[in-house]
Coordinates of C-alpha atoms in Angstrom, one line a residue:
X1156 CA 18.3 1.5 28.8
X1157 CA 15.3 3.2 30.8
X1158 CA 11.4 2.5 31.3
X1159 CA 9.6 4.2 28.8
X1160 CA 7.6 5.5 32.3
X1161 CA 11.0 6.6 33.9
X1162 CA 11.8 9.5 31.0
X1163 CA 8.3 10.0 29.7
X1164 CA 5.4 11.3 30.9
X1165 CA 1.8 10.2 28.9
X1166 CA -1.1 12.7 29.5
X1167 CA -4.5 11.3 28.5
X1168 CA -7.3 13.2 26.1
X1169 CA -10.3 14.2 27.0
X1170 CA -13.6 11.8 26.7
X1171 CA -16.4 13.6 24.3
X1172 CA -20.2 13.6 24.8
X1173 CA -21.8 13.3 21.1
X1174 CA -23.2 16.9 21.7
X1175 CA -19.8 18.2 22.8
X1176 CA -18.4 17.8 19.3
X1177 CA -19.4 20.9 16.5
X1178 CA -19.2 21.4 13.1
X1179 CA -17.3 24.7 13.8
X1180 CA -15.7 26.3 16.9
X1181 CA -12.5 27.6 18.5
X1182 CA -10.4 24.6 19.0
X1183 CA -10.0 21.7 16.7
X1184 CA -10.9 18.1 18.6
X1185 CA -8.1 15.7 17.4
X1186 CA -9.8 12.4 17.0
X1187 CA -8.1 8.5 16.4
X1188 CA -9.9 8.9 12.8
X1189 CA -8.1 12.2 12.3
X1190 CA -4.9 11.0 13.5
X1191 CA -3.9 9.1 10.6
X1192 CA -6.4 9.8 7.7
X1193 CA -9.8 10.9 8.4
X1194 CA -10.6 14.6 7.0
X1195 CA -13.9 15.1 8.5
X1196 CA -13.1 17.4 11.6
X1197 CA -15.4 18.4 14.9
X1198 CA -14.7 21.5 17.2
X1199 CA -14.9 22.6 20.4
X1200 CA -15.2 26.0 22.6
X1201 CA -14.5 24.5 26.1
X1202 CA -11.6 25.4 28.1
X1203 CA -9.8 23.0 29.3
X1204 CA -6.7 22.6 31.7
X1205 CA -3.8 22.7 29.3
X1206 CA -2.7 19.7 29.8
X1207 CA -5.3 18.7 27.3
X1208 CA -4.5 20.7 24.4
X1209 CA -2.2 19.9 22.0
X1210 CA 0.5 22.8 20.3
X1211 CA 2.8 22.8 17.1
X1212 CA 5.1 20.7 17.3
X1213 CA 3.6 18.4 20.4
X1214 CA 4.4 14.9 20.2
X1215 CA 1.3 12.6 20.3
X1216 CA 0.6 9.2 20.5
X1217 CA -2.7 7.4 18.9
X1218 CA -3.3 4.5 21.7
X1219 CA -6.6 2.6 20.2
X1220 CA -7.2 1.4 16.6
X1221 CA -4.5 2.8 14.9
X1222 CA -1.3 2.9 17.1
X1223 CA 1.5 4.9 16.5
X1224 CA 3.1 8.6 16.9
X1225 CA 2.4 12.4 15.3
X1226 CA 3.8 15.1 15.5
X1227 CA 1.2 17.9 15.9
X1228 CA 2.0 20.3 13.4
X1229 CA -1.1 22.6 13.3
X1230 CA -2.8 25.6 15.8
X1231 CA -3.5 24.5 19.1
X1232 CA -6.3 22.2 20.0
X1233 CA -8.3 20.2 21.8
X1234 CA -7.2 15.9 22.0
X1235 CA -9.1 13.1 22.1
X1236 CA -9.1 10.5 25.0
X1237 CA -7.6 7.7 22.5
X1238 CA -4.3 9.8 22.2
X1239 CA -1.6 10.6 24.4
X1240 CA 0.7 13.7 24.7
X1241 CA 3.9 13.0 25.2
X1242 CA 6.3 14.9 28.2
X1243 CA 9.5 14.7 28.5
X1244 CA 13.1 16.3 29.6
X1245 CA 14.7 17.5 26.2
X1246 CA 17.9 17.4 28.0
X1247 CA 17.9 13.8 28.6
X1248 CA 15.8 12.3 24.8
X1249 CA 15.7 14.2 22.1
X1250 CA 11.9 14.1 20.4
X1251 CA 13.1 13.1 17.5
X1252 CA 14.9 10.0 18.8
X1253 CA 11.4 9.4 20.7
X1254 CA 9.6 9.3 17.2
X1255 CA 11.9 7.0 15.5
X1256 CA 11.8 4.5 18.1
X1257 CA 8.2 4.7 18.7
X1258 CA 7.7 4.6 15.3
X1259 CA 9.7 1.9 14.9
X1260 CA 8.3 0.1 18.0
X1261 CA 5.2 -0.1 16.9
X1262 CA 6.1 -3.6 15.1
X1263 CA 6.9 -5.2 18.3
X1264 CA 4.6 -3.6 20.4
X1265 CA 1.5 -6.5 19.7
X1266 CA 2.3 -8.8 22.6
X1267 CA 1.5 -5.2 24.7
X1268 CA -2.2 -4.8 22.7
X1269 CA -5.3 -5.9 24.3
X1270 CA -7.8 -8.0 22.6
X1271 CA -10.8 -6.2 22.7
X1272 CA -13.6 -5.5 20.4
X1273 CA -10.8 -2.4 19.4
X1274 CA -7.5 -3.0 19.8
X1275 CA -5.2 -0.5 22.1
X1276 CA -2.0 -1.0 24.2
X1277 CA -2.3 0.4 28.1
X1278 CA -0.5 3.4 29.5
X1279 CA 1.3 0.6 31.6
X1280 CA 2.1 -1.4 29.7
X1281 CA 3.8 1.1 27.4
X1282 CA 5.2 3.0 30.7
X1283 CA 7.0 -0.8 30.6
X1284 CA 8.5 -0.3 27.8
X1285 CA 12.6 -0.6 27.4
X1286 CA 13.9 2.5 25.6
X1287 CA 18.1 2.7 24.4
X1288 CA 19.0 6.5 26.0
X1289 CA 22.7 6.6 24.0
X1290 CA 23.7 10.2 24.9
X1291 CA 22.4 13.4 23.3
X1292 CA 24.9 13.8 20.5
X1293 CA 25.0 10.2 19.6
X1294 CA 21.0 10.6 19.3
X1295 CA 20.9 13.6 17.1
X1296 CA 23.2 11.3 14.8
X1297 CA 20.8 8.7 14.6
X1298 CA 18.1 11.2 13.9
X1299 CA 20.4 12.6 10.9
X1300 CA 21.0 9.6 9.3
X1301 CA 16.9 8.5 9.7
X1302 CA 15.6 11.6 8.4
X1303 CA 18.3 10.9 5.6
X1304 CA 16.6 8.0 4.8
X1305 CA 12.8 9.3 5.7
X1306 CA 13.7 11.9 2.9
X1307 CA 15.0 9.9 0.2
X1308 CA 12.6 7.3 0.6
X1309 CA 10.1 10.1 -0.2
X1310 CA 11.8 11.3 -3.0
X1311 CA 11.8 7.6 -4.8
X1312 CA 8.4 7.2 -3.9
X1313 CA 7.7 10.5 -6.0
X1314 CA 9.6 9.6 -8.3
X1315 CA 8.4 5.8 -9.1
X1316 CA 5.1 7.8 -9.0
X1317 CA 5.6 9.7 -11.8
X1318 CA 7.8 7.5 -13.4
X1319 CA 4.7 4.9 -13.7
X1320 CA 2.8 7.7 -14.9
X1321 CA 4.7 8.7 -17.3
X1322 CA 4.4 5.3 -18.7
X1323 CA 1.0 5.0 -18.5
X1324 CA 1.0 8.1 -20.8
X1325 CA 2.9 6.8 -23.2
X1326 CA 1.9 3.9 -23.2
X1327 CA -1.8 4.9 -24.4
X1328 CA -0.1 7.6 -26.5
X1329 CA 1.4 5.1 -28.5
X1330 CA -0.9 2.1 -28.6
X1331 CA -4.0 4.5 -29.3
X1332 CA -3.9 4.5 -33.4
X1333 CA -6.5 6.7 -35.2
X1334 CA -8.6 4.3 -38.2
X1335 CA -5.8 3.2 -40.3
X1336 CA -4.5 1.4 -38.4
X1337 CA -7.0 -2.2 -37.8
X1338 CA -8.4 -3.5 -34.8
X1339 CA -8.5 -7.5 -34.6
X1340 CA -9.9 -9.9 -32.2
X1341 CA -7.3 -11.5 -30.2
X1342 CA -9.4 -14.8 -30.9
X1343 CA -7.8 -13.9 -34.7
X1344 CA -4.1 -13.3 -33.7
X1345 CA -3.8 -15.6 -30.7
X1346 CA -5.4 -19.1 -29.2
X1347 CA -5.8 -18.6 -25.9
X1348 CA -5.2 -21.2 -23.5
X1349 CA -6.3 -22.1 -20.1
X1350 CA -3.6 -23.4 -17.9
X1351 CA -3.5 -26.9 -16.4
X1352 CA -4.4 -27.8 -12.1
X1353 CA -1.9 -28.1 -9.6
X1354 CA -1.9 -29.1 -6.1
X1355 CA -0.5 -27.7 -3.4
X1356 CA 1.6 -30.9 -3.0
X1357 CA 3.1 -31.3 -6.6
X1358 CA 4.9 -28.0 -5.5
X1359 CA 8.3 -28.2 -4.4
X1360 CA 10.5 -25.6 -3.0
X1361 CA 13.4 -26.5 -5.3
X1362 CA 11.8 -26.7 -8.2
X1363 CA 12.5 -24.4 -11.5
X1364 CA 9.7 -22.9 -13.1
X1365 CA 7.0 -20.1 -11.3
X1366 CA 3.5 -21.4 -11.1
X1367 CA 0.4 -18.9 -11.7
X1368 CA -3.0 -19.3 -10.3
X1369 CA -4.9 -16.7 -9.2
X1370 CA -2.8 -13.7 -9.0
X1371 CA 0.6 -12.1 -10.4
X1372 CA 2.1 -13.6 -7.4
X1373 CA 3.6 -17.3 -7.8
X1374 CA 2.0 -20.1 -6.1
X1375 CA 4.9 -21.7 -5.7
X1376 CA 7.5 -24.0 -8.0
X1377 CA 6.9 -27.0 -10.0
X1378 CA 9.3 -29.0 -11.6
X1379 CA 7.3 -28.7 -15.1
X1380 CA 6.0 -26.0 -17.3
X1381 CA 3.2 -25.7 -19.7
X1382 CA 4.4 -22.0 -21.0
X1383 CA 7.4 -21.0 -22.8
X1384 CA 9.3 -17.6 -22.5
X1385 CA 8.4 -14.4 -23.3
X1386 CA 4.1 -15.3 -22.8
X1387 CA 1.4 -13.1 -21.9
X1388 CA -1.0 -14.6 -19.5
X1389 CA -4.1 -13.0 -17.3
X1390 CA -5.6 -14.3 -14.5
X1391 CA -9.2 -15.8 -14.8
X1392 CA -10.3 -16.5 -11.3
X1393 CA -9.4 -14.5 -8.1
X1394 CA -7.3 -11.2 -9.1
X1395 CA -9.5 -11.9 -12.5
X1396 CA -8.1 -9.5 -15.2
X1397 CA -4.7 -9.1 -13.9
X1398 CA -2.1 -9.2 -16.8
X1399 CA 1.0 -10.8 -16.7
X1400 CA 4.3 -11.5 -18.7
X1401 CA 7.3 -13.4 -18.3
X1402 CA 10.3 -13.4 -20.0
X1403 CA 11.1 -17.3 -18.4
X1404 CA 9.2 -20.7 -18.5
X1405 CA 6.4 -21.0 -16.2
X1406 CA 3.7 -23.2 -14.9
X1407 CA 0.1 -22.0 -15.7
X1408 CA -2.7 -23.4 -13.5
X1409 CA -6.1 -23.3 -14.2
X1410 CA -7.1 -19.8 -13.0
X1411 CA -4.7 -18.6 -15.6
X1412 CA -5.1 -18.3 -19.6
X1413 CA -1.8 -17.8 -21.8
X1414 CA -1.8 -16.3 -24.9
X1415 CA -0.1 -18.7 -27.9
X1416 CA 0.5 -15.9 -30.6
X1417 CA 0.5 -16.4 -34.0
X1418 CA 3.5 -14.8 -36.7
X1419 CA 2.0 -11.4 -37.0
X1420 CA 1.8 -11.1 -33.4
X1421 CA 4.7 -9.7 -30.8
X1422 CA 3.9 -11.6 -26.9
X1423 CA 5.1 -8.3 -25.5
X1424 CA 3.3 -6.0 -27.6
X1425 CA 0.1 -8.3 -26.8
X1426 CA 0.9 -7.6 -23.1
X1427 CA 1.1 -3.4 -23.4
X1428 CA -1.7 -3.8 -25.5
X1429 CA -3.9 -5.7 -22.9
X1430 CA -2.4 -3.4 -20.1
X1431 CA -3.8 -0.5 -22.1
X1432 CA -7.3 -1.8 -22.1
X1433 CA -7.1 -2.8 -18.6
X1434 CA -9.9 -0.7 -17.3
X1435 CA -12.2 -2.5 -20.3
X1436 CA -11.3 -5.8 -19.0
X1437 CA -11.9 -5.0 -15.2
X1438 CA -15.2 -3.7 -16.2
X1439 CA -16.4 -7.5 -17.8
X1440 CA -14.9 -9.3 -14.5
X1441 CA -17.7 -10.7 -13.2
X1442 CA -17.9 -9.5 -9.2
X1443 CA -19.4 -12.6 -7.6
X1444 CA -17.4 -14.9 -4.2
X1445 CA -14.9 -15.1 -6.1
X1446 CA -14.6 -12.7 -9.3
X1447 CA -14.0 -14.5 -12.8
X1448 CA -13.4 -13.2 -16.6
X1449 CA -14.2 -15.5 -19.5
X1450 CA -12.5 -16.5 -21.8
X1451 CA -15.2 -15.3 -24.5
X1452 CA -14.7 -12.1 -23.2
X1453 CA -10.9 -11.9 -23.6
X1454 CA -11.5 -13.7 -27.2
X1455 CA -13.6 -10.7 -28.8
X1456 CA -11.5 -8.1 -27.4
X1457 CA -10.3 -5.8 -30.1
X1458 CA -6.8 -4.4 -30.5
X1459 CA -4.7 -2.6 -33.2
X1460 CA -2.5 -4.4 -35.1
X1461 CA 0.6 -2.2 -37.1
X1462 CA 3.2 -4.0 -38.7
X1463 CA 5.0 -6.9 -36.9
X1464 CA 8.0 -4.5 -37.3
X1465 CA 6.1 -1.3 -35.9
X1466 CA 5.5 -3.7 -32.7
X1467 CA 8.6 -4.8 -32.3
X1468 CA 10.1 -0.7 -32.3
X1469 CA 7.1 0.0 -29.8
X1470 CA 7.7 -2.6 -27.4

């Protein structure tokens, strides 16, 4: 184990003028805002001693606002004060090592932050820093399996991604009927109920049914329910217009309508149908302190209704 300060070396950015920064220019200036997400760039023409410019492949460190590491991966330019480059000897940390447990550092690294009106972490205090060193090969082992992980972790985001999309697609695809098909209230098809109060002290931790208030996630457990399986519900104060199903009992509160459908009516296809008039339904919450949807307004929504048996094959 070594002192961040004993292996590394952290070389400060440059401070800008307002004036200093242009719309175009030689150099790139790589700001905090740029570091992480900001596409709006400034330039520079000064030259500077090399220590601050950054290369491809430089290892940098955002210190204010948004802490963490980079890897440079662009031409060479200019850095900002708020960012360190990182130094060190290759032959005792390999980079990669460096970013995974920077990156992974950053997590523990608040009790190091100062409390300011922006929030940073010192070049001390991180030079204080207690770093593993395992030797070389054992590092570059680490590094494989991470970038493993990095890389697959990618690929299911992707994939999820599309997945969800693909959904979506077919969702509307399907639910989407020309005129033959009719369009009926829900009001028609379903009575729509507003769920019952709860406190925060009739929950218990061992109790057996979910409890919905104001968002899809649970308030908590109660040892009663007020909905049976397999209901569609949306939430009517809060995350107003967010739809929900459950396949179990659950509690509804009172920020919470569920839907009590009638024979001709699938819960489940009620739900996909809801989900694919979701942008409608955002558009009629009411964006006050707290953002509501009325009932009325779920009542007189329309949606098409096929065949009980067509519902069932499409949900």
């Amino acid at each position: 184990y070594k002192r961040l300060g004993d292996i590394v070396t952290f070389l400060n950015g440059r401070a800008y003028k307002k004036e200093e920064l242009l719309e175009s220019g030689k150099y790139k200036v790589l700001r905090v805002g740029n570091f992480f997400t900001n596409e709006k760039w400034y330039y520079s023409n000064l030259e500077l001693d090399k220590n601050k410019y950054c290369e491809y492949g430089d290892l940098m460190y955002c210190w204010s606002a948004s802490i963490g590491p980079k890897y440079w991966v662009e031409d060479k330019a200019i850095f900002h004060y708020h960012i360190w480059k990182l130094n060190f000897d290759e032959n005792i940390v390999n980079k990669h090592f460096l970013y995974h447990f920077l990156s992974n550092d950053v997590k523990n690294i608040g009790t190091s932050t100062t409390n300011s009106t922006m929030k940073h972490v010192s070049m001390k205090k991180m030079q204080q820093r207690i770093m593993p060193v395992p030797p070389l090969p054992v590092q570059a082992e680490i590094v494989r399996i991470l970038d493993n992980f990095t890389e697959l972790t990618a690929e299911l985001t992707a994939e999820l991604t599309a997945r969800k999309q693909q959904y979506e697609y077919y969702r509307d695809s399907l639910l989407n009927y020309d005129d033959k098909i009719p369009k009926v209230r829900i009001e028609n098809i379903s009575v729509i109920n507003r769920g019952k109060r709860v406190t925060k002290e009739d929950l218990t931790s061992d109790g057996d049914f979910s409890v919905y208030q104001n968002s899809m996630t649970p308030l908590g457990k109660y040892n009663l329910y007020n909905c049976p399986e397999n209901t569609t519900f949306i939430i009517g104060a809060g995350a107003a217009g967010e739809i929900g199903y459950s396949a179990e009992k659950f509690w509804a509160a009172d920020d919470c309508y569920y839907f009590s459908c009638n024979n001709n009516l699938n819960s489940k296809y009620l739900y996909h149908a809801l989900c694919n008039k979701k942008d409608y339904i955002s558009s009629r919450v009411r964006k006050a302190s707290i953002p509501r949807l009325s009932r009325k307004d779920i009542e007189r929504l329309e949606i098409p209704l096929p065949s009980l048996d067509v519902q069932n094959r499409l949900v």
